[in-house]
Amino acid sequence: MSIIKVTVFQKNINSDITREQKVKLIAQKSDFLLFPEFFPNTTRISDKFIADNEKFYLDKLLEVSEYYKGVIIGGSIIRKIKDKYYESCPIIKNVSVIEWYNKRTAGSIGNVNYSSGDGELIFILSGIRFSILLGDDLKNEELIKKIKDEKISLVFNPSSLICPSESYLQKYDQGLKESMELSHKHLLNLIRTSGIGNLYGENLLALSLYASNVGINWKIATNENSTEIIKTINVSLIGGISPSN
C-alpha cells in the first residue's frame, strides 16, 4: 500500500492565483496538484480566436510549477492541431509539460467547437500509475473499462459544472451518488476538482470531492460551491503502483 497526498484546488477560472494562495500551495508539500477544467481562463477574448491564447494559458500553468514542486494536473486548454480544436489537460512537472490528456468528449466553448481527442489514457510519474478523465469523459464507459482492465486505482477528474443556482442541490446529490457508485464498482480513488466563476456567460458552481470504494471520503459543503478552496487529502493506493518502483 502507498499513501500519496493530492491537493485539490477549487479555483475561480477567471482569476489569477493570489500571493496568499501561492504560499499555501508551497506549504502543502503534496505529490499532485489538481486544477479544474477550463482554468486558466483569465482573459476576455474573441471566441473565434480562443485557441490563439494556448501559449498564454500554458505559461500561466508553467509558472505554478516554478514554486509548486509536485505534479500539476490541469486545468485545460483549447489547442489547435492540424486545423482542429481539442480540449487538452496538461501534466506538468519541473516547469515542463510531461504529457497531454486530450478530452474524448467533443463539445464547444463560446463559438469554438472542439473535436473528440485521442492519445494516452494511462500515465506513470514518480512510480504512480494514474488516469485523467476530463469533464464528461468520466461518463464514458469504454474509458472506465480500459482503466479497470489496466488495474488503475487513481483517477483525476478536472471538471466544471455549468449549473443554475436553483438546480444545484439536485446536481450535488446526483454527483455524489454517481461518484460513489462508480468508485465502489471499479475500486477507484476518484478525485474531482471543479471550477467556479463564469465561462463565456455560463455560471459555474463547484462539486469537488474524493470518492473511493468505501464511499465519499471528502466533499465540499453545498454552501462552498462558489468558494475558492485548497484542500490536501491523503489517498491510500493498494493498486496503481508501478512494478519498477
mmCIF file of C-alpha atoms in Angstrom:
data_model
loop_
_atom_site.group_PDB
_atom_site.id
_atom_site.type_symbol
_atom_site.label_atom_id
_atom_site.label_comp_id
_atom_site.label_asym_id
_atom_site.label_seq_id
_atom_site.Cartn_x
_atom_site.Cartn_y
_atom_site.Cartn_z
ATOM 1 C CA MET A 1 0.000 0.000 0.000
ATOM 2 C CA SER A 2 1.182 3.507 -0.813
ATOM 3 C CA ILE A 3 -0.148 6.781 0.601
ATOM 4 C CA ILE A 4 0.077 9.886 -1.555
ATOM 5 C CA LYS A 5 -1.023 13.466 -0.989
ATOM 6 C CA VAL A 6 -3.220 15.234 -3.524
ATOM 7 C CA THR A 7 -4.011 18.943 -3.330
ATOM 8 C CA VAL A 8 -7.409 19.848 -4.749
ATOM 9 C CA PHE A 9 -7.659 23.483 -5.840
ATOM 10 C CA GLN A 10 -11.274 24.543 -6.343
ATOM 11 C CA LYS A 11 -10.442 27.677 -8.305
ATOM 12 C CA ASN A 12 -12.151 30.626 -9.927
ATOM 13 C CA ILE A 13 -11.200 30.098 -13.570
ATOM 14 C CA ASN A 14 -11.383 33.852 -14.250
ATOM 15 C CA SER A 15 -8.810 34.992 -11.683
ATOM 16 C CA ASP A 16 -5.084 34.555 -11.183
ATOM 17 C CA ILE A 17 -3.559 32.774 -8.201
ATOM 18 C CA THR A 18 -3.007 35.235 -5.353
ATOM 19 C CA ARG A 19 0.187 35.671 -3.331
ATOM 20 C CA GLU A 20 -1.517 34.090 -0.316
ATOM 21 C CA GLN A 21 -2.606 31.090 -2.384
ATOM 22 C CA LYS A 22 0.934 30.643 -3.714
ATOM 23 C CA VAL A 23 2.263 30.497 -0.159
ATOM 24 C CA LYS A 24 -0.402 27.966 0.773
ATOM 25 C CA LEU A 25 0.351 25.768 -2.243
ATOM 26 C CA ILE A 26 4.059 25.710 -1.391
ATOM 27 C CA ALA A 27 3.221 24.665 2.173
ATOM 28 C CA GLN A 28 1.138 21.659 1.059
ATOM 29 C CA LYS A 29 4.186 19.565 0.025
ATOM 30 C CA SER A 30 1.844 17.230 -1.850
ATOM 31 C CA ASP A 31 2.546 14.795 -4.674
ATOM 32 C CA PHE A 32 -0.144 16.113 -7.028
ATOM 33 C CA LEU A 33 -1.952 19.433 -7.535
ATOM 34 C CA LEU A 34 -5.272 19.279 -9.375
ATOM 35 C CA PHE A 35 -6.730 22.330 -11.137
ATOM 36 C CA PRO A 36 -10.292 22.487 -12.543
ATOM 37 C CA GLU A 37 -11.364 22.231 -16.154
ATOM 38 C CA PHE A 38 -11.083 25.498 -18.144
ATOM 39 C CA PHE A 39 -8.562 27.041 -15.723
ATOM 40 C CA PRO A 40 -6.946 29.387 -16.524
ATOM 41 C CA ASN A 41 -9.449 31.481 -18.450
ATOM 42 C CA THR A 42 -8.431 34.917 -17.232
ATOM 43 C CA THR A 43 -8.617 36.936 -20.441
ATOM 44 C CA ARG A 44 -11.689 38.198 -22.238
ATOM 45 C CA ILE A 45 -11.000 37.298 -25.847
ATOM 46 C CA SER A 46 -12.951 36.749 -29.013
ATOM 47 C CA ASP A 47 -14.440 33.278 -29.058
ATOM 48 C CA LYS A 48 -13.289 32.919 -32.647
ATOM 49 C CA PHE A 49 -9.650 33.199 -31.610
ATOM 50 C CA ILE A 50 -9.742 31.342 -28.294
ATOM 51 C CA ALA A 51 -7.060 28.859 -29.353
ATOM 52 C CA ASP A 52 -4.662 31.736 -30.085
ATOM 53 C CA ASN A 53 -4.180 32.029 -26.321
ATOM 54 C CA GLU A 54 -2.895 28.471 -25.948
ATOM 55 C CA LYS A 55 0.667 29.569 -25.118
ATOM 56 C CA PHE A 56 -0.544 32.375 -22.838
ATOM 57 C CA TYR A 57 -2.631 29.991 -20.733
ATOM 58 C CA LEU A 58 0.014 27.266 -20.713
ATOM 59 C CA ASP A 59 2.630 29.747 -19.487
ATOM 60 C CA LYS A 60 0.378 30.563 -16.537
ATOM 61 C CA LEU A 61 0.318 26.890 -15.533
ATOM 62 C CA LEU A 62 4.059 26.509 -16.049
ATOM 63 C CA GLU A 63 4.577 29.472 -13.692
ATOM 64 C CA VAL A 64 2.885 27.477 -10.922
ATOM 65 C CA SER A 65 5.482 24.751 -11.405
ATOM 66 C CA GLU A 66 8.210 27.270 -10.532
ATOM 67 C CA TYR A 67 7.114 27.222 -6.881
ATOM 68 C CA TYR A 68 4.966 24.075 -6.543
ATOM 69 C CA LYS A 69 7.275 21.062 -6.839
ATOM 70 C CA GLY A 70 4.797 18.208 -7.246
ATOM 71 C CA VAL A 71 2.992 17.066 -10.393
ATOM 72 C CA ILE A 72 0.387 19.500 -11.738
ATOM 73 C CA ILE A 73 -2.737 18.079 -13.388
ATOM 74 C CA GLY A 74 -4.842 20.555 -15.335
ATOM 75 C CA GLY A 75 -6.606 22.689 -15.808
ATOM 76 C CA SER A 76 -7.483 22.553 -19.502
ATOM 77 C CA ILE A 77 -6.541 24.448 -22.628
ATOM 78 C CA ILE A 78 -8.084 24.630 -26.095
ATOM 79 C CA ARG A 79 -5.386 23.623 -28.586
ATOM 80 C CA LYS A 80 -5.392 23.813 -32.364
ATOM 81 C CA ILE A 81 -3.794 20.763 -34.000
ATOM 82 C CA LYS A 82 -3.902 20.298 -37.779
ATOM 83 C CA ASP A 83 -6.856 22.662 -38.255
ATOM 84 C CA LYS A 84 -8.907 21.038 -35.493
ATOM 85 C CA TYR A 85 -9.569 22.221 -31.952
ATOM 86 C CA TYR A 86 -9.126 19.963 -28.923
ATOM 87 C CA GLU A 87 -9.628 20.451 -25.205
ATOM 88 C CA SER A 88 -6.500 19.155 -23.502
ATOM 89 C CA CYS A 89 -5.262 18.745 -19.931
ATOM 90 C CA PRO A 90 -1.502 19.231 -19.434
ATOM 91 C CA ILE A 91 0.575 17.194 -16.995
ATOM 92 C CA ILE A 92 3.342 19.450 -15.697
ATOM 93 C CA LYS A 93 6.465 18.796 -13.642
ATOM 94 C CA ASN A 94 9.611 20.899 -13.155
ATOM 95 C CA VAL A 95 8.341 23.706 -15.409
ATOM 96 C CA SER A 96 7.855 21.299 -18.321
ATOM 97 C CA VAL A 97 4.841 19.676 -19.958
ATOM 98 C CA ILE A 98 5.360 15.939 -19.485
ATOM 99 C CA GLU A 99 2.277 14.816 -21.413
ATOM 100 C CA TRP A 100 -1.197 15.865 -22.543
ATOM 101 C CA TYR A 101 -4.546 14.208 -21.956
ATOM 102 C CA ASN A 102 -6.946 15.001 -24.801
ATOM 103 C CA LYS A 103 -10.623 15.051 -23.919
ATOM 104 C CA ARG A 104 -12.552 12.314 -25.689
ATOM 105 C CA THR A 105 -15.935 14.054 -25.442
ATOM 106 C CA ALA A 106 -16.475 16.605 -28.200
ATOM 107 C CA GLY A 107 -18.015 19.905 -27.184
ATOM 108 C CA SER A 108 -17.878 23.668 -27.539
ATOM 109 C CA ILE A 109 -16.683 26.759 -25.722
ATOM 110 C CA GLY A 110 -18.007 30.070 -26.929
ATOM 111 C CA ASN A 111 -18.291 29.727 -30.698
ATOM 112 C CA VAL A 112 -15.478 27.195 -30.974
ATOM 113 C CA ASN A 113 -16.359 23.531 -31.453
ATOM 114 C CA TYR A 114 -13.668 21.126 -30.296
ATOM 115 C CA SER A 115 -13.276 17.557 -31.549
ATOM 116 C CA SER A 116 -13.016 14.238 -29.765
ATOM 117 C CA GLY A 117 -9.357 13.637 -28.965
ATOM 118 C CA ASP A 118 -7.241 10.539 -28.592
ATOM 119 C CA GLY A 119 -3.838 9.684 -27.140
ATOM 120 C CA GLU A 120 -2.657 8.407 -23.783
ATOM 121 C CA LEU A 121 -5.098 7.382 -21.073
ATOM 122 C CA ILE A 122 -2.683 5.849 -18.546
ATOM 123 C CA PHE A 123 0.269 7.771 -17.120
ATOM 124 C CA ILE A 124 3.158 6.918 -14.788
ATOM 125 C CA LEU A 125 5.007 9.553 -12.754
ATOM 126 C CA SER A 126 7.116 9.036 -9.630
ATOM 127 C CA GLY A 127 6.167 5.361 -9.753
ATOM 128 C CA ILE A 128 2.435 6.138 -9.526
ATOM 129 C CA ARG A 129 0.107 4.916 -12.268
ATOM 130 C CA PHE A 130 -2.953 7.094 -12.793
ATOM 131 C CA SER A 131 -5.505 8.222 -15.321
ATOM 132 C CA ILE A 132 -7.180 11.513 -16.183
ATOM 133 C CA LEU A 133 -10.798 11.841 -17.260
ATOM 134 C CA LEU A 134 -11.508 15.436 -18.234
ATOM 135 C CA GLY A 135 -15.021 16.723 -17.585
ATOM 136 C CA ASP A 136 -17.719 14.480 -19.063
ATOM 137 C CA ASP A 137 -15.174 11.815 -20.023
ATOM 138 C CA LEU A 138 -15.969 10.432 -16.574
ATOM 139 C CA LYS A 139 -19.251 9.168 -18.054
ATOM 140 C CA ASN A 140 -17.518 7.264 -20.868
ATOM 141 C CA GLU A 141 -17.953 3.569 -20.044
ATOM 142 C CA GLU A 142 -15.365 2.477 -22.612
ATOM 143 C CA LEU A 143 -12.700 4.617 -20.940
ATOM 144 C CA ILE A 144 -13.692 3.346 -17.500
ATOM 145 C CA LYS A 145 -13.358 -0.247 -18.733
ATOM 146 C CA LYS A 146 -9.859 0.421 -20.091
ATOM 147 C CA ILE A 147 -8.843 1.940 -16.762
ATOM 148 C CA LYS A 148 -10.217 -1.042 -14.880
ATOM 149 C CA ASP A 149 -8.516 -3.515 -17.236
ATOM 150 C CA GLU A 150 -5.192 -1.762 -16.574
ATOM 151 C CA LYS A 151 -5.820 -2.030 -12.814
ATOM 152 C CA ILE A 152 -5.581 1.728 -12.349
ATOM 153 C CA SER A 153 -6.932 2.857 -8.993
ATOM 154 C CA LEU A 154 -6.212 6.614 -9.160
ATOM 155 C CA VAL A 155 -8.337 8.810 -11.442
ATOM 156 C CA PHE A 156 -8.238 12.606 -11.622
ATOM 157 C CA ASN A 157 -11.322 14.423 -12.885
ATOM 158 C CA PRO A 158 -10.784 18.133 -13.606
ATOM 159 C CA SER A 159 -14.300 19.431 -14.162
ATOM 160 C CA SER A 160 -16.516 22.491 -14.363
ATOM 161 C CA LEU A 161 -20.247 22.313 -13.718
ATOM 162 C CA ILE A 162 -22.443 24.731 -15.646
ATOM 163 C CA CYS A 163 -25.472 24.950 -13.417
ATOM 164 C CA PRO A 164 -28.163 27.492 -12.462
ATOM 165 C CA SER A 165 -28.386 28.041 -8.714
ATOM 166 C CA GLU A 166 -31.896 26.599 -8.456
ATOM 167 C CA SER A 167 -30.711 23.240 -9.857
ATOM 168 C CA TYR A 168 -27.558 22.923 -7.764
ATOM 169 C CA LEU A 169 -28.811 20.798 -4.882
ATOM 170 C CA GLN A 170 -30.161 18.193 -7.290
ATOM 171 C CA LYS A 171 -26.849 18.186 -9.227
ATOM 172 C CA TYR A 172 -24.938 17.959 -5.940
ATOM 173 C CA ASP A 173 -26.817 14.890 -4.717
ATOM 174 C CA GLN A 174 -26.676 13.265 -8.149
ATOM 175 C CA GLY A 175 -22.929 13.912 -8.462
ATOM 176 C CA LEU A 176 -22.175 12.401 -5.062
ATOM 177 C CA LYS A 177 -24.281 9.333 -5.802
ATOM 178 C CA GLU A 178 -22.744 8.713 -9.231
ATOM 179 C CA SER A 179 -19.185 9.219 -7.965
ATOM 180 C CA MET A 180 -19.731 6.892 -5.026
ATOM 181 C CA GLU A 181 -21.240 4.155 -7.200
ATOM 182 C CA LEU A 182 -18.515 4.440 -9.851
ATOM 183 C CA SER A 183 -15.698 4.314 -7.306
ATOM 184 C CA HIS A 184 -17.224 1.383 -5.451
ATOM 185 C CA LYS A 185 -17.919 -0.643 -8.601
ATOM 186 C CA HIS A 186 -14.457 -0.200 -10.124
ATOM 187 C CA LEU A 187 -12.360 0.146 -6.936
ATOM 188 C CA LEU A 188 -11.275 3.668 -7.816
ATOM 189 C CA ASN A 189 -9.867 6.610 -5.937
ATOM 190 C CA LEU A 190 -11.727 9.339 -7.830
ATOM 191 C CA ILE A 191 -10.577 12.895 -7.166
ATOM 192 C CA ARG A 192 -12.518 15.754 -8.715
ATOM 193 C CA THR A 193 -11.943 19.465 -8.566
ATOM 194 C CA SER A 194 -14.414 21.938 -10.023
ATOM 195 C CA GLY A 195 -14.095 25.457 -11.312
ATOM 196 C CA ILE A 196 -16.118 28.429 -10.158
ATOM 197 C CA GLY A 197 -16.763 31.742 -11.871
ATOM 198 C CA ASN A 198 -18.099 32.347 -15.360
ATOM 199 C CA LEU A 199 -17.464 30.510 -18.615
ATOM 200 C CA TYR A 200 -18.493 32.745 -21.516
ATOM 201 C CA GLY A 201 -21.748 33.801 -19.899
ATOM 202 C CA GLU A 202 -22.466 30.483 -18.163
ATOM 203 C CA ASN A 203 -22.413 30.307 -14.357
ATOM 204 C CA LEU A 204 -20.146 27.667 -12.790
ATOM 205 C CA LEU A 205 -20.926 26.048 -9.435
ATOM 206 C CA ALA A 206 -18.491 23.593 -7.899
ATOM 207 C CA LEU A 207 -18.702 19.990 -6.715
ATOM 208 C CA SER A 208 -15.199 18.978 -5.647
ATOM 209 C CA LEU A 209 -14.856 15.597 -3.950
ATOM 210 C CA TYR A 210 -12.830 12.484 -3.228
ATOM 211 C CA ALA A 211 -14.617 9.144 -3.569
ATOM 212 C CA SER A 212 -13.170 5.677 -3.002
ATOM 213 C CA ASN A 213 -14.510 2.131 -2.865
ATOM 214 C CA VAL A 214 -15.717 2.783 0.704
ATOM 215 C CA GLY A 215 -17.747 5.883 -0.186
ATOM 216 C CA ILE A 216 -17.277 9.653 -0.195
ATOM 217 C CA ASN A 217 -14.106 10.426 1.751
ATOM 218 C CA TRP A 218 -14.305 14.190 1.309
ATOM 219 C CA LYS A 219 -16.633 16.677 -0.353
ATOM 220 C CA ILE A 220 -17.357 20.370 -0.288
ATOM 221 C CA ALA A 221 -20.407 21.581 1.594
ATOM 222 C CA THR A 222 -23.270 22.911 -0.506
ATOM 223 C CA ASN A 223 -22.571 26.464 0.695
ATOM 224 C CA GLU A 224 -18.979 26.212 -0.624
ATOM 225 C CA ASN A 225 -19.996 25.912 -4.273
ATOM 226 C CA SER A 226 -18.753 29.420 -5.113
ATOM 227 C CA THR A 227 -15.714 29.479 -2.824
ATOM 228 C CA GLU A 228 -12.057 29.025 -3.707
ATOM 229 C CA ILE A 229 -10.725 26.081 -1.692
ATOM 230 C CA ILE A 230 -7.285 24.497 -1.327
ATOM 231 C CA LYS A 231 -7.581 21.073 0.279
ATOM 232 C CA THR A 232 -4.923 18.361 0.596
ATOM 233 C CA ILE A 233 -6.163 14.807 1.021
ATOM 234 C CA ASN A 234 -4.355 11.567 1.790
ATOM 235 C CA VAL A 235 -5.050 8.796 -0.721
ATOM 236 C CA SER A 236 -4.258 5.150 0.013
ATOM 237 C CA LEU A 237 -3.380 3.184 -3.114
ATOM 238 C CA ILE A 238 -3.491 -0.597 -2.990
ATOM 239 C CA GLY A 239 -3.086 -0.932 -6.756
ATOM 240 C CA GLY A 240 -1.716 1.535 -9.237
ATOM 241 C CA ILE A 241 1.946 1.277 -8.237
ATOM 242 C CA SER A 242 4.472 0.796 -10.995
ATOM 243 C CA PRO A 243 6.326 -2.531 -10.625
ATOM 244 C CA SER A 244 9.592 -0.730 -11.290
ATOM 245 C CA ASN A 245 9.213 1.421 -8.214
#
